[in-house]
Short mmCIF file of C-alpha atoms and ligand atoms in Angstrom, two decimals:
data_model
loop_
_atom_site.label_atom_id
_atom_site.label_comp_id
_atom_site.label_asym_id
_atom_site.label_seq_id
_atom_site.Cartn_x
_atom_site.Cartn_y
_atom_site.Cartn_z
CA UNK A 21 0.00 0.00 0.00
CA UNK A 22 1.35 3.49 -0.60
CA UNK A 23 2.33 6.21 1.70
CA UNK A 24 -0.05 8.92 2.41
CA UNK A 25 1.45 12.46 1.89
CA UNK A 26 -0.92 13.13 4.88
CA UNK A 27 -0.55 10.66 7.16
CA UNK A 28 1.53 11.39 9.57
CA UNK A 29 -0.54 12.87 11.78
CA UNK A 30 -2.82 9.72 11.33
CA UNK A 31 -1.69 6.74 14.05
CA UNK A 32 -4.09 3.78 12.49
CA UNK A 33 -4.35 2.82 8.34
CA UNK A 34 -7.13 4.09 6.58
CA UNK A 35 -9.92 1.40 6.42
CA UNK A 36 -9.90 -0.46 3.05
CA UNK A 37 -13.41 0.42 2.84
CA UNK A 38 -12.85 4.40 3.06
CA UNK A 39 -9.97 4.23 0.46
CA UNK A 40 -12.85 2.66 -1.70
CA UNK A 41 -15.62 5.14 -1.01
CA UNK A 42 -13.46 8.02 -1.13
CA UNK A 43 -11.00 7.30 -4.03
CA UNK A 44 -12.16 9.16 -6.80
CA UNK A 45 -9.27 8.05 -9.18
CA UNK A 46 -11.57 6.25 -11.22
CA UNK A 47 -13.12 8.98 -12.68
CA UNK A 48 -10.31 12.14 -12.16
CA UNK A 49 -7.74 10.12 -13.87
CA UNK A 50 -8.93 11.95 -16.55
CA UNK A 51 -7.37 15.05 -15.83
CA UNK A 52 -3.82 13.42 -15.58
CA UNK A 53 -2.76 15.86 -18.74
CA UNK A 54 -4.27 19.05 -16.98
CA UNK A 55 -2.28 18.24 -13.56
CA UNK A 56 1.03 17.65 -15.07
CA UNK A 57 1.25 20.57 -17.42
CA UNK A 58 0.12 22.90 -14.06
CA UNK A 59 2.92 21.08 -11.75
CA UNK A 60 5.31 22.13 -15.06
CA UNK A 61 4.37 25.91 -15.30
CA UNK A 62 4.18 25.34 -11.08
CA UNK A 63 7.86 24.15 -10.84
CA UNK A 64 9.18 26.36 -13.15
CA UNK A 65 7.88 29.27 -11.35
CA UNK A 66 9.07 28.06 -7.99
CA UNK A 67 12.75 28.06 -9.53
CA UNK A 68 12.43 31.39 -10.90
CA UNK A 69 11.58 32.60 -7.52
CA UNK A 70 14.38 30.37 -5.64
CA UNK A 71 11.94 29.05 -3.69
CA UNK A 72 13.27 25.50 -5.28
CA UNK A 73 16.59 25.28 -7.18
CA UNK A 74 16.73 24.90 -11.24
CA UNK A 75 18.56 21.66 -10.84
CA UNK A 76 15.59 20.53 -8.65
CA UNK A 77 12.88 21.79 -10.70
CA UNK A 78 14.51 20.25 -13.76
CA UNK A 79 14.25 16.44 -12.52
CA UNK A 80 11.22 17.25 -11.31
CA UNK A 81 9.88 18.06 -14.80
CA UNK A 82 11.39 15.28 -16.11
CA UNK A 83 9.37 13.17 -13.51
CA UNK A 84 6.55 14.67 -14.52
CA UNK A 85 7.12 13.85 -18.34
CA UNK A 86 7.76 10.43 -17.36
CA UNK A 87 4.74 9.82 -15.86
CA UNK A 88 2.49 11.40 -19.02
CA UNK A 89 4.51 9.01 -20.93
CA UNK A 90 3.61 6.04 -18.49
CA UNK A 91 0.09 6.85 -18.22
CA UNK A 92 -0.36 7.09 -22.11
CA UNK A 93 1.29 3.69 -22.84
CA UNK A 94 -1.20 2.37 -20.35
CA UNK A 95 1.77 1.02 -18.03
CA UNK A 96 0.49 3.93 -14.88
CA UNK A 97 -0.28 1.72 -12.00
CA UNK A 98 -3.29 3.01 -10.13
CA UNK A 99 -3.89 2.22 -6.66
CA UNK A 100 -7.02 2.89 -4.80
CA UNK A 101 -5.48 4.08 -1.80
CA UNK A 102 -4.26 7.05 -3.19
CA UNK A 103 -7.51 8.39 -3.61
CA UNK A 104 -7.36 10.88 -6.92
CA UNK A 105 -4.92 11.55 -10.02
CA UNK A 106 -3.04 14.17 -7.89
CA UNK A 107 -1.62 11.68 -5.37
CA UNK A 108 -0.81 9.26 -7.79
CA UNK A 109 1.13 11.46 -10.07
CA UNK A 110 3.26 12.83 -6.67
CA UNK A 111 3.64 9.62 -5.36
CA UNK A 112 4.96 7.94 -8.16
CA UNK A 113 6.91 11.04 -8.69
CA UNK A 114 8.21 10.30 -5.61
CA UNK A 115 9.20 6.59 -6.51
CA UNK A 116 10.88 8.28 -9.99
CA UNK A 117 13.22 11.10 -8.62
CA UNK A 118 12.91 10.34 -4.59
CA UNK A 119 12.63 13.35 -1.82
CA UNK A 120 13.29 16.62 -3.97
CA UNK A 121 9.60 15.59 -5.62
CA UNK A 122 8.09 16.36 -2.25
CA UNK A 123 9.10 20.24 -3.09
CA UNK A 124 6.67 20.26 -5.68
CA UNK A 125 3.68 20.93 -3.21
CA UNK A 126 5.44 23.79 -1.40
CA UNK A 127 3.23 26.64 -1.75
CA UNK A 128 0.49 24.26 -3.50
CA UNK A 129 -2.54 22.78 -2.14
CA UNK A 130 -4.60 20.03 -3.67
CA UNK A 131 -7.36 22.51 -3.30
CA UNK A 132 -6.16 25.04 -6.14
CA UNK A 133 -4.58 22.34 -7.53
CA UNK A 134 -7.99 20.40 -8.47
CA UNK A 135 -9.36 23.52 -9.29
CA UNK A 136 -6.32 24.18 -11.58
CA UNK A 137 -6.77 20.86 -13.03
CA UNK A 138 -10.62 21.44 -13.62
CA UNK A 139 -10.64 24.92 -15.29
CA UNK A 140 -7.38 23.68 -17.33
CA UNK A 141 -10.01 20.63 -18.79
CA UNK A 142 -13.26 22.83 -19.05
CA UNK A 143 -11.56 25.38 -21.14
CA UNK A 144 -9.87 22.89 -23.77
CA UNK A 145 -13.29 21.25 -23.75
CA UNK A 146 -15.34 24.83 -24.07
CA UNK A 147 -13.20 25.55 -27.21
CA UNK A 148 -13.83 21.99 -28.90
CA UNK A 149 -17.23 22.26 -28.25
CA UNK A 150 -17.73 25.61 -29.71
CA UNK A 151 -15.59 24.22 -32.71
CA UNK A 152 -18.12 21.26 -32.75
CA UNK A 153 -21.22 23.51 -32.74
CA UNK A 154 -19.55 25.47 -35.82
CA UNK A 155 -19.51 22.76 -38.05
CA UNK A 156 -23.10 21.93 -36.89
CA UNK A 157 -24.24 25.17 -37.65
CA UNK A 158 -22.31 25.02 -40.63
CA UNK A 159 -24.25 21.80 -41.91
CA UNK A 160 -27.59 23.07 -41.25
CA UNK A 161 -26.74 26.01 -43.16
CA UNK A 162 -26.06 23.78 -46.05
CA UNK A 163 -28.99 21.73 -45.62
CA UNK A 164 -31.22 25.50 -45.75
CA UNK A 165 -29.49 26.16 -48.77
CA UNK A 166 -29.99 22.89 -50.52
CA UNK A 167 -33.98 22.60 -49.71
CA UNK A 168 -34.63 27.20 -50.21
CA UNK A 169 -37.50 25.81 -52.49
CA UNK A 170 -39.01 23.51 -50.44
CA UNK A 171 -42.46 24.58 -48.73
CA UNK A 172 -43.96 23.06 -45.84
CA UNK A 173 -46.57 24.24 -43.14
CA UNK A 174 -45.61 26.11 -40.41
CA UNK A 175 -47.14 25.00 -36.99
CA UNK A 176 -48.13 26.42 -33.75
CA UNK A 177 -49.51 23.91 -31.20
CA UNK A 178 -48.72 21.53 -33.37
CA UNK A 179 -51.85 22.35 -35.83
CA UNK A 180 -51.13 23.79 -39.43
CA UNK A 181 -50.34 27.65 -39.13
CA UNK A 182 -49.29 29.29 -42.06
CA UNK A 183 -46.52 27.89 -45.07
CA UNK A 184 -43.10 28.28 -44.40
CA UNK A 185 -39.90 27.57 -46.04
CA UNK A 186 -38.07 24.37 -44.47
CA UNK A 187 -34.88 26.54 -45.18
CA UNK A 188 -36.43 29.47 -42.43
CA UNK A 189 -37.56 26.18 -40.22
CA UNK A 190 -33.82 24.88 -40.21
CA UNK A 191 -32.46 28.59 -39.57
CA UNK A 192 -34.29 28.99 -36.42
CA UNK A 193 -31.93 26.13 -35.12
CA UNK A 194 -29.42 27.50 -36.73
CA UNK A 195 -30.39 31.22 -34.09
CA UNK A 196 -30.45 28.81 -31.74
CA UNK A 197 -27.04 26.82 -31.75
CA UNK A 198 -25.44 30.36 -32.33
CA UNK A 199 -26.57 31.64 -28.92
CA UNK A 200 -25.39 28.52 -27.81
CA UNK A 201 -22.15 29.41 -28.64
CA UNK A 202 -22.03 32.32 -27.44
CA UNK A 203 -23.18 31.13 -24.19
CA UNK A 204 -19.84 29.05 -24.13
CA UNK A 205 -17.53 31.33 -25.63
CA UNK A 206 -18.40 33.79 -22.40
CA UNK A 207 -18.42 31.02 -19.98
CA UNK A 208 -14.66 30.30 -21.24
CA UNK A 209 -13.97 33.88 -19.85
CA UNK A 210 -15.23 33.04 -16.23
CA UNK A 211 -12.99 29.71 -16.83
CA UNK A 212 -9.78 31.46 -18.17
CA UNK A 213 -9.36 32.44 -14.40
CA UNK A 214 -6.16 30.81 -12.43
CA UNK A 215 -6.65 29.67 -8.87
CA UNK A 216 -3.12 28.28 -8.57
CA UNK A 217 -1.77 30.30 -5.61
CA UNK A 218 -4.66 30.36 -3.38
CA UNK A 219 -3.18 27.29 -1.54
CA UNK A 220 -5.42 25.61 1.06
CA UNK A 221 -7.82 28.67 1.14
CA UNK A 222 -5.73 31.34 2.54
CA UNK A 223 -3.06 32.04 -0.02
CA UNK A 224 0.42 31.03 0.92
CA UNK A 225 3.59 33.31 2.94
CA UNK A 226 6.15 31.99 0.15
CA UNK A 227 6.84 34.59 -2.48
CA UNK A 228 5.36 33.05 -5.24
CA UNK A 229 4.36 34.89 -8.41
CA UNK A 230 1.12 34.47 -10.07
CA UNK A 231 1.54 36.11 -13.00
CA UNK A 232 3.92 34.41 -13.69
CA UNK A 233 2.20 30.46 -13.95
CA UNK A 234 -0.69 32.50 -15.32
CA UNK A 235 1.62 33.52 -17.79
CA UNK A 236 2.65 29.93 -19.05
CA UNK A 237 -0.80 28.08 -18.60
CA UNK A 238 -2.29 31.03 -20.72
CA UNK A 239 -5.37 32.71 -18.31
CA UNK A 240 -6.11 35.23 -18.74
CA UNK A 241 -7.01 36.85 -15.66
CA UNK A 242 -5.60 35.70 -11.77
CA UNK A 243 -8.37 35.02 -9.34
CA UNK A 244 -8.89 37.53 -6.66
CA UNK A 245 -9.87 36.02 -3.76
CA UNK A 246 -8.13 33.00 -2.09
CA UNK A 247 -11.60 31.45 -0.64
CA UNK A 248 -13.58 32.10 -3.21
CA UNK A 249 -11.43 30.18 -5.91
CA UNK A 250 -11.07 27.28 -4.06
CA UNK A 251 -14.70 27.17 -3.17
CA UNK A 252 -16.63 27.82 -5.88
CA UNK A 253 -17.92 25.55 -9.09
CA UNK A 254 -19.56 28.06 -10.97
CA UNK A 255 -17.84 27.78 -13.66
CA UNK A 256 -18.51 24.48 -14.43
CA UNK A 257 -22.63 25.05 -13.67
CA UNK A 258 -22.48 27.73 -15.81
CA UNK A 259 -20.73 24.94 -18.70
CA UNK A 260 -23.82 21.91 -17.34
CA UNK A 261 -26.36 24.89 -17.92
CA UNK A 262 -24.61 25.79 -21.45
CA UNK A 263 -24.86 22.64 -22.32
CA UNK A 264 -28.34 21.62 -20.98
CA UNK A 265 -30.31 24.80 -23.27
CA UNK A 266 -28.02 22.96 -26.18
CA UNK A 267 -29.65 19.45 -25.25
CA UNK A 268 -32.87 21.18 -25.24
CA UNK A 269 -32.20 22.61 -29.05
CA UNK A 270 -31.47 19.51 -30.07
CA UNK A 271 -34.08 18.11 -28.47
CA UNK A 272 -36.52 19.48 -29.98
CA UNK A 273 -35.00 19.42 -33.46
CA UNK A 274 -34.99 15.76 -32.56
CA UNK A 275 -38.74 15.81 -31.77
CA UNK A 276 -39.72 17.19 -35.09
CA UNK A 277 -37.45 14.85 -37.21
CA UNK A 278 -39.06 11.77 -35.26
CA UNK A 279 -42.51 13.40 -35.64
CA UNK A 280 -41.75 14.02 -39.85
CA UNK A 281 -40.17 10.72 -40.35
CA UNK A 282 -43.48 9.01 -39.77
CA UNK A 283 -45.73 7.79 -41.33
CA UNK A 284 -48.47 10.04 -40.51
CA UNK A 285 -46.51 12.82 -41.47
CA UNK A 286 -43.79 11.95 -44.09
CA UNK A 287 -42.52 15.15 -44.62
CA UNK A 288 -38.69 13.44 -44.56
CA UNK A 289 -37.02 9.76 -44.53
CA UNK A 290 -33.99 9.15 -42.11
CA UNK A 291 -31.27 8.09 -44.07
CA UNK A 292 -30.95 3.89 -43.74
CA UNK A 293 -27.78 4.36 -42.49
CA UNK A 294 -28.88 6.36 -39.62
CA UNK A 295 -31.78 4.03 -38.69
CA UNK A 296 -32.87 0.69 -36.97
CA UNK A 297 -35.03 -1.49 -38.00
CA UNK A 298 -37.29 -3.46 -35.37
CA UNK A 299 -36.28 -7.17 -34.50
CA UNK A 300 -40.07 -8.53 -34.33
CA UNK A 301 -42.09 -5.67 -36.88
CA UNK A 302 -40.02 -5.93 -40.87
CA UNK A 303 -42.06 -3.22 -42.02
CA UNK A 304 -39.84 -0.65 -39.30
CA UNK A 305 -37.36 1.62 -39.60
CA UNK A 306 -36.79 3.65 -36.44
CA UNK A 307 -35.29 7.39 -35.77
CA UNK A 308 -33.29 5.96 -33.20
CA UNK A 309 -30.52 8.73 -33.02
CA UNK A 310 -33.04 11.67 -32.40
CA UNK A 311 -34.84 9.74 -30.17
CA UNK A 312 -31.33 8.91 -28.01
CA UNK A 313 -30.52 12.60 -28.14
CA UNK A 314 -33.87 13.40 -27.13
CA UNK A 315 -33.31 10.72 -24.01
CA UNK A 316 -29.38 12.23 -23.19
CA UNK A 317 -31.39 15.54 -22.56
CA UNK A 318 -32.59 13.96 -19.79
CA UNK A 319 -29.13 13.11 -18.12
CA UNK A 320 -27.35 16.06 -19.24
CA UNK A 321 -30.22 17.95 -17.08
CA UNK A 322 -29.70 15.96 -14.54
CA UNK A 323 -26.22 16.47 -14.14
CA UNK A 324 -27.02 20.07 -14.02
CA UNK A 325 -29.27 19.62 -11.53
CA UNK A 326 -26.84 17.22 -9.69
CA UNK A 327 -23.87 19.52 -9.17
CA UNK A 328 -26.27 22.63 -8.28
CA UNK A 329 -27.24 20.62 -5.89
CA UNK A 330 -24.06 19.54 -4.37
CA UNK A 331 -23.20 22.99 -4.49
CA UNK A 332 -26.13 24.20 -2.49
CA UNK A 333 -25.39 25.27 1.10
CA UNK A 334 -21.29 24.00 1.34
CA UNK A 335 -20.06 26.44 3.50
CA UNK A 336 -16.96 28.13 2.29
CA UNK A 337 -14.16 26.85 1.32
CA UNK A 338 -13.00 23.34 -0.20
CA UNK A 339 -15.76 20.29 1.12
CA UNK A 340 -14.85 16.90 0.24
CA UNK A 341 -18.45 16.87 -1.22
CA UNK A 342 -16.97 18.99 -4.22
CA UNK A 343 -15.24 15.68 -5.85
CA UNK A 344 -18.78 14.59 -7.00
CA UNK A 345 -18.22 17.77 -9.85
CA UNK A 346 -16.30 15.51 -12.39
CA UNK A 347 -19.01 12.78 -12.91
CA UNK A 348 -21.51 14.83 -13.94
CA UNK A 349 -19.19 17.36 -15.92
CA UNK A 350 -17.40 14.50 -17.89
CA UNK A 351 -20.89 12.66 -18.79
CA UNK A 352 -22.17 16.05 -20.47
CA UNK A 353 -19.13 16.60 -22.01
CA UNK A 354 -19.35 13.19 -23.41
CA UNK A 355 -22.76 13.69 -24.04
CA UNK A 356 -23.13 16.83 -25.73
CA UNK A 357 -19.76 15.91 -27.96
CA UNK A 358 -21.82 12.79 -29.03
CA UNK A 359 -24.83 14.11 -30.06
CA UNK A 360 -23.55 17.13 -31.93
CA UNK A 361 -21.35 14.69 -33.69
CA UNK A 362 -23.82 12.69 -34.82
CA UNK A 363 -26.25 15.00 -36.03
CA UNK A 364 -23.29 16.29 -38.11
CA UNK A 365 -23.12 13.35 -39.60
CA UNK A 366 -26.58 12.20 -40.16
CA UNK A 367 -28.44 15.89 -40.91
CA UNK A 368 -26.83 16.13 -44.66
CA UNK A 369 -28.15 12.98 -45.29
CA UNK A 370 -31.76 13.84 -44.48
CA UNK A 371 -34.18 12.67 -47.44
CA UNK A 372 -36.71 15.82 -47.72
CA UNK A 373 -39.61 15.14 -49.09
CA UNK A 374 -41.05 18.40 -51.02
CA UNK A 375 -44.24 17.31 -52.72
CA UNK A 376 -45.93 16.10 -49.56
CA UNK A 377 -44.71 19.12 -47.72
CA UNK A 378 -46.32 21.21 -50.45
CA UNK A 379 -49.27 19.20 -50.28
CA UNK A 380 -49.32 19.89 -46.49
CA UNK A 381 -49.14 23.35 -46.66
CA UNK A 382 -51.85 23.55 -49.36
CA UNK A 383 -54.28 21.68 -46.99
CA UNK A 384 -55.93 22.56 -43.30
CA UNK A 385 -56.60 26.51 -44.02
CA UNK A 386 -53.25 27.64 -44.08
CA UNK A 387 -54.31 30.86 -45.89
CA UNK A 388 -56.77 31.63 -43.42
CA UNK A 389 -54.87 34.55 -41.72
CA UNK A 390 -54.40 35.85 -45.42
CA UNK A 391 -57.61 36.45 -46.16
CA UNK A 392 -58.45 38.40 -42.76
CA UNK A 393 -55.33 40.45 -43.64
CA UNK A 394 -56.70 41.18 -47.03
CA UNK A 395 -60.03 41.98 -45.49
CA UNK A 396 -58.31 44.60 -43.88
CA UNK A 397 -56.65 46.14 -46.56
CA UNK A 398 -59.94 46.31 -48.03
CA UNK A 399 -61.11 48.60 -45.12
CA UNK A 400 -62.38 45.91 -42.65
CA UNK A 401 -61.31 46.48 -39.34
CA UNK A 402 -58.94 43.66 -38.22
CA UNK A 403 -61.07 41.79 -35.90
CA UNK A 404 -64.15 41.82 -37.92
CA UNK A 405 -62.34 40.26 -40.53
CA UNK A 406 -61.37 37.63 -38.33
CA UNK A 407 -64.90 36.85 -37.61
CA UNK A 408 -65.75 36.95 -41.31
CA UNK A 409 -63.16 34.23 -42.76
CA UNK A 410 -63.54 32.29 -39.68
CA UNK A 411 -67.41 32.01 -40.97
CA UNK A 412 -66.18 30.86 -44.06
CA UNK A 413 -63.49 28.72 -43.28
CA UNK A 414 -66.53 26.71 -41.19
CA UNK A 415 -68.22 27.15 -44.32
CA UNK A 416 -65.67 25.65 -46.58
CA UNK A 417 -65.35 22.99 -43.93
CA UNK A 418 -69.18 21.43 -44.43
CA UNK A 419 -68.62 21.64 -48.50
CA UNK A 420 -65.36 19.66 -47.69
CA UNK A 421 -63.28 22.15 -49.36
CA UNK A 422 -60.47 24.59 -49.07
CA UNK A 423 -60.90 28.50 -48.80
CA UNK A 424 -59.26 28.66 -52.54
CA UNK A 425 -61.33 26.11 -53.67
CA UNK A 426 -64.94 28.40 -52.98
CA UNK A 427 -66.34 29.81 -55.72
CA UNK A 428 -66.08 33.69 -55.93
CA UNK A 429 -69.62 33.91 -55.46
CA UNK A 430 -69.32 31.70 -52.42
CA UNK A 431 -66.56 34.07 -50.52
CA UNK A 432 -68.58 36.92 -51.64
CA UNK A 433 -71.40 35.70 -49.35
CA UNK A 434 -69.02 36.25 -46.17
CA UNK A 435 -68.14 39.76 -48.03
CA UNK A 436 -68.47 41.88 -50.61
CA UNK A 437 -65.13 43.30 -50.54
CA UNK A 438 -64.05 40.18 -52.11
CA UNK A 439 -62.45 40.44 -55.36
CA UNK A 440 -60.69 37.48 -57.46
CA UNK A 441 -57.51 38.96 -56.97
CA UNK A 442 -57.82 36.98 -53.71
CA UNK A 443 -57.25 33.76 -55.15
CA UNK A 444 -53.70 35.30 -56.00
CA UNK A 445 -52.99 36.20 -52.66
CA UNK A 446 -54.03 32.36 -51.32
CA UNK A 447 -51.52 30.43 -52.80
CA UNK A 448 -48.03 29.24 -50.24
CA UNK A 449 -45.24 30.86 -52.55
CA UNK A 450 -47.41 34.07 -52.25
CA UNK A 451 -48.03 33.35 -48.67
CA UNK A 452 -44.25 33.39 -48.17
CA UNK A 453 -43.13 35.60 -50.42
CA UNK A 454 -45.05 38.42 -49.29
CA UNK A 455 -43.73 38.08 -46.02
CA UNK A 456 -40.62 40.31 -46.49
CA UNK A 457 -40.04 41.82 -42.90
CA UNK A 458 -36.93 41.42 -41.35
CA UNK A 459 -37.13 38.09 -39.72
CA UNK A 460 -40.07 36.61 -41.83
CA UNK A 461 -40.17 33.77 -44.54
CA UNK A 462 -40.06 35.17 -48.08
CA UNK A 463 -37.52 33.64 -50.20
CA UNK A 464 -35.38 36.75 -50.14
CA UNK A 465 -34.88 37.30 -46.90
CA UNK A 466 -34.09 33.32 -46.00
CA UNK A 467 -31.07 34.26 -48.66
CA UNK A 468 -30.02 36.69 -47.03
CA UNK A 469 -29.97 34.57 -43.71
CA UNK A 470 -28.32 32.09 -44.97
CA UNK A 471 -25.81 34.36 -46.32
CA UNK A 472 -25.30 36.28 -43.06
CA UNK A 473 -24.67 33.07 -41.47
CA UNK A 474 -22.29 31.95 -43.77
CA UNK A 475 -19.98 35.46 -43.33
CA UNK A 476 -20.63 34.91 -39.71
CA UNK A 477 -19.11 31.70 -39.26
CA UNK A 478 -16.24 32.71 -41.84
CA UNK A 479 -15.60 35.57 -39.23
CA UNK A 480 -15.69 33.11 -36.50
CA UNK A 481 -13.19 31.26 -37.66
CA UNK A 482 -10.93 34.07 -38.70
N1 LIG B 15 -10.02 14.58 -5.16
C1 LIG B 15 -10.30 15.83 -4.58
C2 LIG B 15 -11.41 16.54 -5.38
O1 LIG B 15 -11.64 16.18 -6.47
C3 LIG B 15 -9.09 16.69 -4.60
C4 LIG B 15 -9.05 17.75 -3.56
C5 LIG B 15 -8.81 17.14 -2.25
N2 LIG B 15 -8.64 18.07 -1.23
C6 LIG B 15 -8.77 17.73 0.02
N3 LIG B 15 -8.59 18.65 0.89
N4 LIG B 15 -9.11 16.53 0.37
O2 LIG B 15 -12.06 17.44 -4.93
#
């Protein structure tokens, strides 16, 4: 069994059962990478201060590079009694180079240290998954531009609305997974803070300088107060939360591709590739990857959830309750990568299918509204004419017929202000295209989306 860098004040062995319950090297070995590069840029600056010698801080960093090399040929033994990644690296540091690795925790506590180790991981992941939503975002622009003439009905409570273009539809995820974005690219400035210095919780008397490791592991800023940067996990709620209004995007574009693939609605066909089939029912062919991302939601909420609730009421400053962060963080990381990876790899190969959209938003009144807004351009006030074509549309609906399928004789009986230059108005292309405010549906301006979106994602990546 290994030594304890805090035993000695201990005069029985830890219980084999507590090593178990509290080891949490399982899971944190994770963040071996993170650890060693902050004991480099930590050793370094403890020789430029001469609070270690050069000669010492250069075996230690060879140590240190020994170990990476260990743990990523798989031949790192792990050892449950060591409890996390930051004992085993010192220890077998220790077993490497002997005593001078036990000046590597002067001035260090395995408080800032985890923290260290934490915001070292959540940035590098931030900036992949902001990378990973570009090229989503970069595929449903594709898939907008592909489809600009295909028409389909626009819904509210799920009942036929008014006709839409599936290239607007797929832009309003594409709003979406840009605020996303941004949501991580300003959490990365709340993580881009170093805590490495604030020691146990009170700071440390050695003259250590900050700026300095700041200065090699790249932050940006230097965290202000000792207790508070040991203490808090903020930053990584404000990454669970990030990532749980994503899930809920792509939930929801999940829902709808489930609901169009089938068979009542047919308005698209998963690619084969991208489906199961059912092991007792041939005639199946199942959305199964919306309908996982719709279920991950679930967990990557919960881990939200999870760690707020760890969180609530710790008094200040580091709580042994606080290891329970990295569960929860890696599963949405793992999570979230997943599912944005596989929608950008299944959403180009969507099968649209246009005529039955059309057909769709042809059918169920979807001109409605357009006649009540014609109305009023004929003088009616708005509300009257509301009145009018909803007396009409229950009209059309006994003669089992559309409101551009009555007669002109037969709308003129809800109003004389009708003229046949309604029938031009009624039709979905007209419908859309006259919708030209900022923000609406006509062809032109979805262009001009798309195009925005492209320049803004060239800038992004610039
Ligand atoms: N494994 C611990 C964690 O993840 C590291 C910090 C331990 N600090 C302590 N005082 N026990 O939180």
């Amino acid at each position: 069994m290994a030594q304890k860098p805090w035993d000695g004040r201990f005069s029985e062995k830890t219980d084999r059962s507590v090593e178990a319950f509290t080891s949490s090297i399982d899971i944190d070995k994770r963040l071996y990478r993170q650890d060693i590069e902050g004991s480099i840029a930590h050793c370094n600056m403890l020789a430029k201060q001469s609070i270690i010698s050069e000669d010492e801080s250069s075996v230690m960093i060879q140590g240190l590079g020994k170990i990476k090399r260990e743990i990523e040929s798989g031949s790192f033994v792990y050892d449950d009694s060591l409890e996390d990644i930051h004992m085993h690296i010192e220890n077998s540091l220790n077993e490497k180079i002997g005593k001078v690795s036990q000046k590597l925790h002067t001035a260090r506590s395995r408080n800032d240290q985890v923290a260290l180790d934490a915001r070292l991981y959540l940035r590098e992941e931030s900036e992949k998954t902001i990378k990973l939503l570009h090229d989503f975002r970069e595929v449903i622009i594709q898939l907008a531009k592909r489809h600009i003439d295909v028409i389909m009905p626009g819904y509210t409570h799920l009942q036929r609305a008014q006709p839409v273009l599936f290239s607007h539809h797929m832009m309003a995820y594409y709003e979406m997974f840009s605020r996303d974005t941004q949501r991580f690219c300003d959490g990365l400035k709340r993580i881009n803070e170093i805590p490495l210095g604030s020691a146990a919780l009170a700071g440390t008397t050695y003259p250590i300088d900050r700026e300095y490791t700041a200065e090699q592991l790249e932050f940006h800023k230097i965290s202000a107060n000792s207790i508070d940067a040991v203490s808090d996990r903020d930053f990584i709620i404000e990454f669970l939360s990030a990532a749980s209004i994503c899930m809920m995007h792509l939930s929801r574009i999940s829902e709808e591709l489930i609901l169009w693939s089938s068979y009542e609605f047919k308005f698209i066909e998963m690619p084969d590739s991208f489906a199961t089939g059912s092991s007792i029912m041939p005639q199946k062919k199942n959305p199964d990857v919306p309908e996982l991302v719709r279920g991950k939601t679930g967990r990557v909420y919960g881990n939200l959830v999870a760690l707020l609730t760890i969180m609530k009421s710790l008094p200040l400053a580091y709580n042994r309750d606080m290891q329970e962060d990295k569960e929860p963080l890696f599963d949405t990381v793992d999570t979230l990568d997943a599912c944005i990876n596989i929608y950008i790899r299944m959403l180009p190969n969507l099968k649209i299918n246009k005529d039955i959209m059309y057909k769709a938003s042809n059918e169920g009144f979807l001109n409605a509204t357009e006649m009540a807004d014609y109305l009023v351009t004929e003088g009616m006030p708005f509300r009257e004419a509301h009145g009018c074509v909803g007396k009409a549309v229950s009209f059309a609906l006994e003669n089992k017929k559309e409101l551009h399928e009555l007669t002109l004789n037969e709308l003129k009986k809800f109003s004389l202000h009708i003229k046949n230059e309604i029938f031009d108005l009624f039709t979905p292309e007209q419908m859309i295209n006259r919708r030209k405010v900022f923000g609406g549906t006509a062809t032109e301006n979805v262009k001009a989306a798309i195009k925005k979106a492209e320049k803004e994602l060239k800038d992004e990546i610039g």
